[in-house]
Amino acid sequence: MQLKFYNSLTRRVEPLEPLVPGTVRMYTCGPTVYNFAHIGNFRAYAFEDLLRRTLEYAGLEVTHVMNLTDVDDKTIRGSRAAGVPLRDYTATYKKAFFEDVDALGIERATVYPAATDHVAEMIALIGKLFEKGYAYQAPDKSVYFSVAKDPDYGKLAHLDRSGMRASVRISNDEYAKDDVGDFALWKAWDEADGDVKWDSPWGPGRPGWHIECSAMSAKYLGETFDIHTGGIDNLFPHHENEIAQAEAATGKEFVKTWMHCAHLRVNGEKMSKSLGNFFTLRDLLDKGWTGREIRYVLVNAHYRQGLNFAFSALEDARKSLERIDRCVDALAARAKDEPAPAFAQEALDAFTAAVNDDLNTPKAFAALFELVRQTNASGTCSKAVLDVFRKMDTVLGVIFFGKAAQAEVPAEVQALLDARAAARAAKNWAESDRLRDEIAAAGWAVKDSKDGQTVTKKT
Ligand SMILES: [Zn+2]
């Protein structure tokens, strides 16, 4: 079945045609690791997880790169205020980010490159922009990208260039740079940066935020790749600037499909600390909501619609999940080898058509609940119906969340898991690792969390 997605660049829903058949290379703007990520950030990460799972569900092999921004004004300010080196400061929030990702059942990206490990690549890319005449060093010693040199600038945000130039001329002289639209590729060191600096041909300093994504995506995905995602607030100027840098340097198209998810509001209002409606994932977990319930709310709404995150939505999610659990648990208890009823395939077809059509999760959940309704009404004992729930859940990730996913583990794998749990309790890490390899050889992947081991079947 053909996958179709809304492309922010063309403003149309288009069929996905991977550059290399059978594979998709995708890049996602990741967190700035200066604090705990909030629920609005996680809306974007949950959307990207859903996209990734949908691509895999369609049989595509996905290379997914998500960057970690570990040097910018906020990380530097935070580390100086805390009186710890930048690397130690960001390490705390990198670790927290991965804990949060796991709590929401978000699949790990293929690579998480950190900006500070790729400064050499960014310097090389800025050098190329100099060679091609797009970069200049201003009197403030910082290096800027000259927007005026790029006739395509504004194509993602659909900017009106004639209007832009007029507004630019008026306020020009307040800035060291030639044009207010110009953005920093390299920021010259100043006192506020403390000991955070790298040497470059333009003097000591640090890379700008935008160059980070252009340099790291090229390194891991090549000069042209299939999909770039982010929250709608990344579209301009960040993604526009990524395109400008990358296409100026290579002369090639940077990305085929741009996908953005809409804003999240809390109780109908923009999230803000002063309104008291600002929540990190941890805040919600502390209030007794589970990662599974929060994930349900995040993936339930269509990604291009604004999402109003309210406690009533979490309560609804809890009830909906209880309904799914009752149905699936009862079916698992009575399941046997029986032909699948017709409604199972119909529900799966409706589900597949929905997710393939620009991730239409409201329709996909409707197909799931139709399956629940028919399963309950018919009293079917068919194991094949359970398989349909499992297939749907490879995309949604809300049904067999965490431990429930282990229900179908074969006895010999369970024995290995039990032995491994005992080895871990005895702090025998060598034995634990040996057993993990043995479990992997049997076709299962084991992960450790604070609730113990979870296993998933390798596909
Ligand atoms: Zn980015």
Tab-separated table of C-alpha atoms and ligand atoms in Angstrom:
chain	number	residue	atom	x	y	z
A	1	MET	CA	0.000	0.000	0.000
A	2	GLN	CA	1.362	3.430	-0.973
A	3	LEU	CA	2.534	5.699	1.845
A	4	LYS	CA	1.500	9.343	1.557
A	5	PHE	CA	2.683	12.256	3.696
A	6	TYR	CA	2.100	15.973	3.851
A	7	ASN	CA	5.254	17.744	2.715
A	8	SER	CA	5.677	21.210	4.280
A	9	LEU	CA	7.941	22.188	1.358
A	10	THR	CA	5.298	21.684	-1.358
A	11	ARG	CA	2.297	22.028	0.983
A	12	ARG	CA	0.775	18.920	-0.521
A	13	VAL	CA	0.149	15.321	0.478
A	14	GLU	CA	2.526	13.314	-1.700
A	15	PRO	CA	3.396	9.674	-2.210
A	16	LEU	CA	6.666	8.756	-0.507
A	17	GLU	CA	9.262	7.649	-3.039
A	18	PRO	CA	12.439	6.664	-1.195
A	19	LEU	CA	15.704	7.676	-2.868
A	20	VAL	CA	16.987	4.137	-2.371
A	21	PRO	CA	14.085	1.706	-2.766
A	22	GLY	CA	13.284	-0.206	0.411
A	23	THR	CA	15.033	2.239	2.729
A	24	VAL	CA	14.299	5.603	4.310
A	25	ARG	CA	16.871	7.982	5.723
A	26	MET	CA	15.369	10.422	8.165
A	27	TYR	CA	16.655	13.211	10.381
A	28	THR	CA	14.958	14.670	13.421
A	29	CYS	CA	15.913	17.774	15.380
A	30	GLY	CA	16.545	16.514	18.886
A	31	PRO	CA	16.567	18.108	22.330
A	32	THR	CA	18.743	20.890	23.648
A	33	VAL	CA	20.036	19.157	26.744
A	34	TYR	CA	19.967	22.006	29.259
A	35	ASN	CA	16.883	20.952	31.218
A	36	PHE	CA	14.226	18.229	31.388
A	37	ALA	CA	12.224	18.055	28.165
A	38	HIS	CA	8.592	19.173	28.481
A	39	ILE	CA	5.449	17.552	27.218
A	40	GLY	CA	5.362	19.813	24.121
A	41	ASN	CA	8.808	18.494	23.128
A	42	PHE	CA	7.563	14.955	23.605
A	43	ARG	CA	4.653	15.536	21.288
A	44	ALA	CA	7.194	15.983	18.483
A	45	TYR	CA	9.256	12.959	19.560
A	46	ALA	CA	6.131	10.785	19.800
A	47	PHE	CA	5.050	11.906	16.303
A	48	GLU	CA	8.498	11.020	14.954
A	49	ASP	CA	8.342	7.628	16.661
A	50	LEU	CA	4.958	6.982	15.074
A	51	LEU	CA	6.361	7.959	11.671
A	52	ARG	CA	9.368	5.719	12.100
A	53	ARG	CA	7.191	2.772	13.191
A	54	THR	CA	4.810	3.365	10.248
A	55	LEU	CA	7.718	3.266	7.802
A	56	GLU	CA	8.961	0.042	9.367
A	57	TYR	CA	5.441	-1.388	9.355
A	58	ALA	CA	5.411	-0.758	5.589
A	59	GLY	CA	8.553	-2.903	5.345
A	60	LEU	CA	11.048	-0.072	4.900
A	61	GLU	CA	14.437	-0.140	6.555
A	62	VAL	CA	14.830	3.144	8.420
A	63	THR	CA	18.024	4.953	9.356
A	64	HIS	CA	16.938	7.532	11.907
A	65	VAL	CA	19.306	10.233	13.140
A	66	MET	CA	18.425	12.542	16.024
A	67	ASN	CA	20.926	15.156	17.169
A	68	LEU	CA	21.587	16.250	20.722
A	69	THR	CA	22.266	19.978	21.021
A	70	ASP	CA	24.798	20.119	23.826
A	71	VAL	CA	26.293	23.539	23.185
A	72	ASP	CA	24.301	26.781	22.822
A	73	ASP	CA	23.450	29.840	24.945
A	74	LYS	CA	21.139	27.890	27.275
A	75	THR	CA	23.511	24.991	27.959
A	76	ILE	CA	26.419	27.374	28.541
A	77	ARG	CA	24.346	29.599	30.847
A	78	GLY	CA	23.094	26.557	32.782
A	79	SER	CA	26.518	25.003	33.239
A	80	ARG	CA	28.032	28.293	34.408
A	81	ALA	CA	25.188	28.901	36.869
A	82	ALA	CA	25.615	25.354	38.216
A	83	GLY	CA	29.404	25.761	38.331
A	84	VAL	CA	30.077	22.510	36.478
A	85	PRO	CA	31.843	21.845	33.159
A	86	LEU	CA	29.530	21.959	30.135
A	87	ARG	CA	30.043	18.255	29.383
A	88	ASP	CA	29.018	17.190	32.901
A	89	TYR	CA	26.057	19.553	32.898
A	90	THR	CA	24.651	18.253	29.611
A	91	ALA	CA	25.407	14.613	30.523
A	92	THR	CA	22.769	14.858	33.272
A	93	TYR	CA	20.088	15.958	30.823
A	94	LYS	CA	21.145	13.532	28.088
A	95	LYS	CA	20.637	10.718	30.561
A	96	ALA	CA	17.263	12.155	31.619
A	97	PHE	CA	16.198	12.446	27.990
A	98	PHE	CA	16.815	8.745	27.351
A	99	GLU	CA	14.958	7.790	30.521
A	100	ASP	CA	11.986	9.838	29.334
A	101	VAL	CA	12.137	8.344	25.842
A	102	ASP	CA	12.041	4.857	27.369
A	103	ALA	CA	9.165	5.789	29.676
A	104	LEU	CA	7.113	6.745	26.618
A	105	GLY	CA	7.986	3.597	24.667
A	106	ILE	CA	9.740	5.647	21.974
A	107	GLU	CA	12.065	3.504	19.874
A	108	ARG	CA	15.692	4.548	19.967
A	109	ALA	CA	17.046	6.342	16.884
A	110	THR	CA	19.835	4.651	14.948
A	111	VAL	CA	22.334	7.357	15.980
A	112	TYR	CA	22.214	10.271	18.443
A	113	PRO	CA	25.146	12.476	17.374
A	114	ALA	CA	26.065	15.188	19.878
A	115	ALA	CA	27.009	18.619	18.535
A	116	THR	CA	30.206	18.887	20.587
A	117	ASP	CA	31.532	15.672	18.999
A	118	HIS	CA	31.121	17.107	15.480
A	119	VAL	CA	32.628	20.601	15.611
A	120	ALA	CA	35.302	19.611	13.043
A	121	GLU	CA	32.592	18.675	10.511
A	122	MET	CA	30.828	22.001	11.136
A	123	ILE	CA	34.050	23.973	10.636
A	124	ALA	CA	34.634	22.102	7.365
A	125	LEU	CA	31.106	22.945	6.177
A	126	ILE	CA	31.532	26.637	7.069
A	127	GLY	CA	34.843	26.572	5.140
A	128	LYS	CA	32.968	25.298	2.092
A	129	LEU	CA	30.416	28.110	2.415
A	130	PHE	CA	33.285	30.619	2.452
A	131	GLU	CA	34.769	29.045	-0.683
A	132	LYS	CA	31.441	29.326	-2.455
A	133	GLY	CA	30.926	32.936	-1.381
A	134	TYR	CA	27.981	32.462	0.990
A	135	ALA	CA	29.787	33.167	4.268
A	136	TYR	CA	31.480	36.277	5.622
A	137	GLN	CA	33.120	37.332	8.860
A	138	ALA	CA	31.570	40.443	10.429
A	139	PRO	CA	33.373	43.075	12.533
A	140	ASP	CA	32.129	41.247	15.664
A	141	LYS	CA	34.351	38.293	14.491
A	142	SER	CA	31.331	35.988	14.117
A	143	VAL	CA	30.729	34.284	10.779
A	144	TYR	CA	27.354	34.715	9.046
A	145	PHE	CA	25.470	33.208	6.148
A	146	SER	CA	24.509	35.812	3.560
A	147	VAL	CA	20.837	35.309	2.826
A	148	ALA	CA	21.007	37.800	-0.075
A	149	LYS	CA	23.334	35.395	-1.951
A	150	ASP	CA	20.749	32.609	-1.890
A	151	PRO	CA	17.838	33.149	-4.297
A	152	ASP	CA	16.029	30.074	-2.907
A	153	TYR	CA	16.041	31.322	0.692
A	154	GLY	CA	12.510	31.196	2.117
A	155	LYS	CA	11.224	28.300	0.016
A	156	LEU	CA	10.259	26.138	2.998
A	157	ALA	CA	8.531	28.901	4.947
A	158	HIS	CA	7.119	30.314	1.670
A	159	LEU	CA	8.511	33.753	2.496
A	160	ASP	CA	7.826	36.767	0.361
A	161	ARG	CA	11.391	37.812	-0.482
A	162	SER	CA	10.494	41.259	-1.830
A	163	GLY	CA	8.808	42.229	1.452
A	164	MET	CA	11.663	40.754	3.436
A	165	ARG	CA	14.306	42.911	1.754
A	166	ALA	CA	12.332	46.082	2.370
A	167	SER	CA	12.065	45.415	6.089
A	168	VAL	CA	15.706	44.434	6.213
A	169	ARG	CA	17.023	47.759	4.891
A	170	ILE	CA	15.371	49.783	7.643
A	171	SER	CA	16.936	48.080	10.646
A	172	ASN	CA	20.200	47.121	9.006
A	173	ASP	CA	22.552	49.442	10.857
A	174	GLU	CA	21.705	48.075	14.287
A	175	TYR	CA	23.587	44.918	13.427
A	176	ALA	CA	27.152	43.912	12.808
A	177	LYS	CA	25.979	41.612	10.046
A	178	ASP	CA	25.188	42.820	6.527
A	179	ASP	CA	21.508	41.914	6.629
A	180	VAL	CA	19.198	41.188	9.595
A	181	GLY	CA	18.111	37.935	7.940
A	182	ASP	CA	21.691	36.649	8.010
A	183	PHE	CA	22.298	34.029	10.634
A	184	ALA	CA	25.383	32.937	12.529
A	185	LEU	CA	27.396	29.964	11.298
A	186	TRP	CA	30.135	30.532	13.854
A	187	LYS	CA	29.791	32.601	17.023
A	188	ALA	CA	32.953	34.353	18.140
A	189	TRP	CA	33.920	33.632	21.737
A	190	ASP	CA	32.991	36.222	24.349
A	191	GLU	CA	33.307	36.320	28.134
A	192	ALA	CA	29.852	34.868	28.726
A	193	ASP	CA	31.059	31.631	27.088
A	194	GLY	CA	33.624	30.991	29.859
A	195	ASP	CA	35.906	28.122	28.847
A	196	VAL	CA	33.548	26.855	26.140
A	197	LYS	CA	35.377	27.458	22.858
A	198	TRP	CA	36.941	25.734	19.885
A	199	ASP	CA	39.708	27.001	17.581
A	200	SER	CA	38.748	27.755	14.007
A	201	PRO	CA	40.208	29.576	10.989
A	202	TRP	CA	38.055	32.557	12.135
A	203	GLY	CA	39.273	32.600	15.714
A	204	PRO	CA	37.996	30.931	18.879
A	205	GLY	CA	34.247	30.403	19.228
A	206	ARG	CA	31.495	27.854	18.791
A	207	PRO	CA	29.186	26.726	16.008
A	208	GLY	CA	25.721	28.197	15.495
A	209	TRP	CA	22.730	25.951	16.090
A	210	HIS	CA	21.628	25.613	12.450
A	211	ILE	CA	24.991	24.440	11.085
A	212	GLU	CA	24.922	21.573	13.556
A	213	CYS	CA	22.010	19.840	11.832
A	214	SER	CA	23.321	20.434	8.286
A	215	ALA	CA	26.743	19.011	9.149
A	216	MET	CA	25.557	15.995	11.141
A	217	SER	CA	22.767	14.981	8.769
A	218	ALA	CA	25.259	15.022	5.866
A	219	LYS	CA	27.679	12.894	7.847
A	220	TYR	CA	25.176	10.173	8.762
A	221	LEU	CA	22.607	10.346	5.951
A	222	GLY	CA	24.429	11.811	2.937
A	223	GLU	CA	23.950	15.116	1.121
A	224	THR	CA	20.385	14.318	0.040
A	225	PHE	CA	18.023	12.237	2.127
A	226	ASP	CA	14.348	11.340	2.355
A	227	ILE	CA	12.634	12.883	5.387
A	228	HIS	CA	13.403	15.663	7.846
A	229	THR	CA	11.067	16.193	10.792
A	230	GLY	CA	10.552	18.542	13.700
A	231	GLY	CA	8.004	20.612	15.568
A	232	ILE	CA	6.312	23.388	13.586
A	233	ASP	CA	8.301	25.966	15.594
A	234	ASN	CA	11.476	24.538	13.990
A	235	LEU	CA	10.246	25.301	10.469
A	236	PHE	CA	11.419	28.899	10.489
A	237	PRO	CA	14.116	29.942	10.797
A	238	HIS	CA	15.864	26.714	11.823
A	239	HIS	CA	14.881	24.390	8.986
A	240	GLU	CA	14.968	27.175	6.413
A	241	ASN	CA	18.556	27.870	7.471
A	242	GLU	CA	19.482	24.186	7.373
A	243	ILE	CA	18.308	24.074	3.743
A	244	ALA	CA	20.185	27.263	2.855
A	245	GLN	CA	23.498	26.014	4.294
A	246	ALA	CA	23.282	22.486	2.951
A	247	GLU	CA	22.144	23.376	-0.574
A	248	ALA	CA	24.617	26.266	-0.879
A	249	ALA	CA	27.460	23.918	0.086
A	250	THR	CA	26.513	20.939	-2.105
A	251	GLY	CA	24.459	22.404	-4.953
A	252	LYS	CA	22.079	19.473	-4.416
A	253	GLU	CA	18.601	19.153	-2.993
A	254	PHE	CA	18.924	18.666	0.789
A	255	VAL	CA	15.719	16.855	1.746
A	256	LYS	CA	12.782	15.433	-0.243
A	257	THR	CA	10.030	15.529	2.387
A	258	TRP	CA	9.697	17.913	5.334
A	259	MET	CA	7.243	16.911	8.065
A	260	HIS	CA	6.228	19.052	11.038
A	261	CYS	CA	3.889	18.394	13.907
A	262	ALA	CA	1.572	21.085	15.263
A	263	HIS	CA	1.742	22.751	18.666
A	264	LEU	CA	0.665	21.294	21.952
A	265	ARG	CA	-1.382	23.435	24.319
A	266	VAL	CA	-2.223	22.585	27.888
A	267	ASN	CA	-5.819	23.139	29.001
A	268	GLY	CA	-6.351	25.300	25.929
A	269	GLU	CA	-3.445	27.640	26.629
A	270	LYS	CA	0.114	27.985	25.495
A	271	MET	CA	2.294	26.193	27.993
A	272	SER	CA	4.145	28.608	30.247
A	273	LYS	CA	5.704	28.499	33.689
A	274	SER	CA	3.793	31.622	34.782
A	275	LEU	CA	0.400	30.049	33.939
A	276	GLY	CA	1.267	26.968	36.011
A	277	ASN	CA	0.531	24.682	33.050
A	278	PHE	CA	4.122	23.826	32.216
A	279	PHE	CA	4.810	20.103	32.556
A	280	THR	CA	7.861	17.983	32.079
A	281	LEU	CA	7.247	14.280	31.568
A	282	ARG	CA	8.489	13.753	35.118
A	283	ASP	CA	5.861	16.127	36.496
A	284	LEU	CA	3.122	13.999	34.954
A	285	LEU	CA	4.672	10.694	36.089
A	286	ASP	CA	4.887	12.156	39.613
A	287	LYS	CA	1.163	12.896	39.464
A	288	GLY	CA	0.530	9.188	38.934
A	289	TRP	CA	0.029	9.062	35.160
A	290	THR	CA	1.946	6.359	33.346
A	291	GLY	CA	4.185	6.708	30.306
A	292	ARG	CA	1.740	4.486	28.470
A	293	GLU	CA	-1.216	6.808	29.198
A	294	ILE	CA	0.760	9.882	28.207
A	295	ARG	CA	1.914	8.202	24.995
A	296	TYR	CA	-1.695	7.329	24.209
A	297	VAL	CA	-2.740	10.987	24.408
A	298	LEU	CA	0.253	12.128	22.335
A	299	VAL	CA	-0.266	9.693	19.446
A	300	ASN	CA	-4.071	9.711	19.480
A	301	ALA	CA	-4.480	13.148	17.865
A	302	HIS	CA	-3.459	13.725	14.278
A	303	TYR	CA	0.051	15.176	14.232
A	304	ARG	CA	-0.894	18.171	12.057
A	305	GLN	CA	-3.738	19.206	14.358
A	306	GLY	CA	-3.086	21.271	17.456
A	307	LEU	CA	-3.222	19.013	20.504
A	308	ASN	CA	-4.903	20.216	23.658
A	309	PHE	CA	-3.293	18.302	26.506
A	310	ALA	CA	-5.731	18.202	29.444
A	311	PHE	CA	-6.043	15.933	32.461
A	312	SER	CA	-9.442	14.855	31.170
A	313	ALA	CA	-7.631	13.489	28.082
A	314	LEU	CA	-5.385	11.415	30.362
A	315	GLU	CA	-8.441	10.088	32.198
A	316	ASP	CA	-9.997	9.124	28.857
A	317	ALA	CA	-6.750	7.433	27.846
A	318	ARG	CA	-6.770	5.426	31.069
A	319	LYS	CA	-10.324	4.216	30.409
A	320	SER	CA	-9.600	3.410	26.765
A	321	LEU	CA	-6.515	1.413	27.700
A	322	GLU	CA	-8.461	-0.520	30.344
A	323	ARG	CA	-11.000	-1.425	27.668
A	324	ILE	CA	-8.247	-2.625	25.314
A	325	ASP	CA	-6.509	-4.564	28.120
A	326	ARG	CA	-9.708	-6.356	29.174
A	327	CYS	CA	-10.376	-7.428	25.595
A	328	VAL	CA	-6.795	-8.493	24.783
A	329	ASP	CA	-6.188	-10.265	28.112
A	330	ALA	CA	-9.435	-12.235	27.829
A	331	LEU	CA	-8.630	-13.177	24.236
A	332	ALA	CA	-5.077	-14.245	25.176
A	333	ALA	CA	-6.511	-16.476	27.920
A	334	ARG	CA	-8.892	-18.311	25.570
A	335	ALA	CA	-6.898	-18.112	22.316
A	336	LYS	CA	-6.368	-21.223	20.237
A	337	ASP	CA	-5.590	-22.149	16.639
A	338	GLU	CA	-8.737	-21.215	14.825
A	339	PRO	CA	-9.295	-19.529	11.485
A	340	ALA	CA	-9.374	-15.749	11.729
A	341	PRO	CA	-12.822	-14.141	11.518
A	342	ALA	CA	-13.335	-11.786	8.561
A	343	PHE	CA	-13.595	-8.712	10.784
A	344	ALA	CA	-9.955	-9.100	11.881
A	345	GLN	CA	-8.547	-8.597	8.390
A	346	GLU	CA	-11.037	-5.792	7.726
A	347	ALA	CA	-9.899	-3.959	10.857
A	348	LEU	CA	-6.250	-4.438	9.926
A	349	ASP	CA	-6.829	-3.172	6.378
A	350	ALA	CA	-8.631	-0.090	7.682
A	351	PHE	CA	-5.825	0.460	10.177
A	352	THR	CA	-3.092	0.135	7.540
A	353	ALA	CA	-4.881	2.463	5.125
A	354	ALA	CA	-5.232	5.035	7.924
A	355	VAL	CA	-1.614	5.133	9.078
A	356	ASN	CA	-0.313	5.058	5.503
A	357	ASP	CA	-2.454	8.111	4.732
A	358	ASP	CA	-0.313	10.780	6.413
A	359	LEU	CA	-0.421	9.038	9.804
A	360	ASN	CA	-4.159	9.338	10.309
A	361	THR	CA	-4.157	8.078	13.892
A	362	PRO	CA	-7.759	9.076	14.725
A	363	LYS	CA	-8.879	6.654	11.983
A	364	ALA	CA	-6.303	4.060	13.037
A	365	PHE	CA	-7.614	4.112	16.621
A	366	ALA	CA	-11.159	3.825	15.272
A	367	ALA	CA	-10.090	0.613	13.474
A	368	LEU	CA	-8.502	-0.667	16.685
A	369	PHE	CA	-11.681	-0.023	18.701
A	370	GLU	CA	-13.806	-1.652	16.022
A	371	LEU	CA	-11.588	-4.731	16.451
A	372	VAL	CA	-12.087	-4.568	20.234
A	373	ARG	CA	-15.849	-4.283	19.801
A	374	GLN	CA	-16.107	-7.198	17.347
A	375	THR	CA	-13.736	-9.368	19.378
A	376	ASN	CA	-15.896	-8.875	22.473
A	377	ALA	CA	-19.183	-9.253	20.607
A	378	SER	CA	-18.168	-12.411	18.709
A	379	GLY	CA	-16.312	-14.086	21.579
A	380	THR	CA	-13.783	-15.308	19.001
A	381	CYS	CA	-11.021	-17.629	20.278
A	382	SER	CA	-8.807	-17.143	17.240
A	383	LYS	CA	-5.133	-16.575	17.982
A	384	ALA	CA	-4.954	-14.800	14.630
A	385	VAL	CA	-6.974	-11.916	16.114
A	386	LEU	CA	-4.295	-11.518	18.768
A	387	ASP	CA	-1.754	-11.252	15.949
A	388	VAL	CA	-3.773	-8.409	14.419
A	389	PHE	CA	-3.611	-6.520	17.733
A	390	ARG	CA	0.138	-7.120	17.747
A	391	LYS	CA	0.552	-5.813	14.201
A	392	MET	CA	-1.380	-2.646	15.021
A	393	ASP	CA	0.731	-2.189	18.099
A	394	THR	CA	4.016	-2.259	16.195
A	395	VAL	CA	2.865	1.209	15.027
A	396	LEU	CA	0.924	2.555	18.023
A	397	GLY	CA	3.008	1.095	20.849
A	398	VAL	CA	0.218	1.386	23.413
A	399	ILE	CA	-1.318	-2.103	23.667
A	400	PHE	CA	1.516	-4.437	24.638
A	401	PHE	CA	3.366	-1.699	26.481
A	402	GLY	CA	6.340	-2.854	28.595
A	403	LYS	CA	5.808	-6.110	30.427
A	404	ALA	CA	2.566	-7.105	28.733
A	405	ALA	CA	4.638	-7.598	25.608
A	406	GLN	CA	6.307	-10.602	27.225
A	407	ALA	CA	3.137	-12.680	27.278
A	408	GLU	CA	4.163	-14.798	24.302
A	409	VAL	CA	7.785	-15.454	25.295
A	410	PRO	CA	8.669	-19.129	24.707
A	411	ALA	CA	9.530	-21.197	27.803
A	412	GLU	CA	13.209	-21.635	26.883
A	413	VAL	CA	13.648	-17.862	26.451
A	414	GLN	CA	11.816	-17.277	29.740
A	415	ALA	CA	14.242	-19.691	31.463
A	416	LEU	CA	17.168	-17.652	30.111
A	417	LEU	CA	15.492	-14.445	31.309
A	418	ASP	CA	14.988	-15.877	34.789
A	419	ALA	CA	18.627	-16.980	34.941
A	420	ARG	CA	19.678	-13.521	33.792
A	421	ALA	CA	17.524	-11.812	36.448
A	422	ALA	CA	19.231	-14.015	39.073
A	423	ALA	CA	22.682	-13.178	37.671
A	424	ARG	CA	21.871	-9.462	37.797
A	425	ALA	CA	20.573	-9.721	41.355
A	426	ALA	CA	23.923	-11.330	42.259
A	427	LYS	CA	25.707	-8.501	40.346
A	428	ASN	CA	27.285	-11.105	38.073
A	429	TRP	CA	27.462	-8.799	35.028
A	430	ALA	CA	29.581	-11.134	32.909
A	431	GLU	CA	26.973	-13.879	33.239
A	432	SER	CA	24.202	-11.346	32.610
A	433	ASP	CA	25.889	-10.262	29.362
A	434	ARG	CA	26.487	-13.858	28.313
A	435	LEU	CA	22.791	-14.655	28.845
A	436	ARG	CA	21.761	-11.517	26.941
A	437	ASP	CA	23.762	-12.796	23.948
A	438	GLU	CA	22.147	-16.218	24.273
A	439	ILE	CA	18.682	-14.592	24.368
A	440	ALA	CA	19.631	-12.540	21.298
A	441	ALA	CA	20.728	-15.701	19.500
A	442	ALA	CA	17.256	-17.118	20.216
A	443	GLY	CA	15.757	-14.104	18.409
A	444	TRP	CA	14.814	-11.844	21.337
A	445	ALA	CA	16.166	-8.471	22.435
A	446	VAL	CA	16.317	-7.775	26.151
A	447	LYS	CA	16.326	-4.295	27.703
A	448	ASP	CA	16.848	-3.308	31.319
A	449	SER	CA	14.886	-0.668	33.139
A	450	LYS	CA	14.141	0.130	36.759
A	451	ASP	CA	11.148	-2.252	36.537
A	452	GLY	CA	13.402	-5.138	35.482
A	453	GLN	CA	13.940	-6.780	32.101
A	454	THR	CA	11.673	-6.421	29.099
A	455	VAL	CA	12.030	-8.472	25.957
A	456	THR	CA	10.860	-7.907	22.440
A	457	LYS	CA	10.983	-10.293	19.519
A	458	LYS	CA	13.549	-9.253	16.947
A	459	THR	CA	12.020	-8.830	13.496
B	1	ZN	ZN	17.820	20.834	13.509
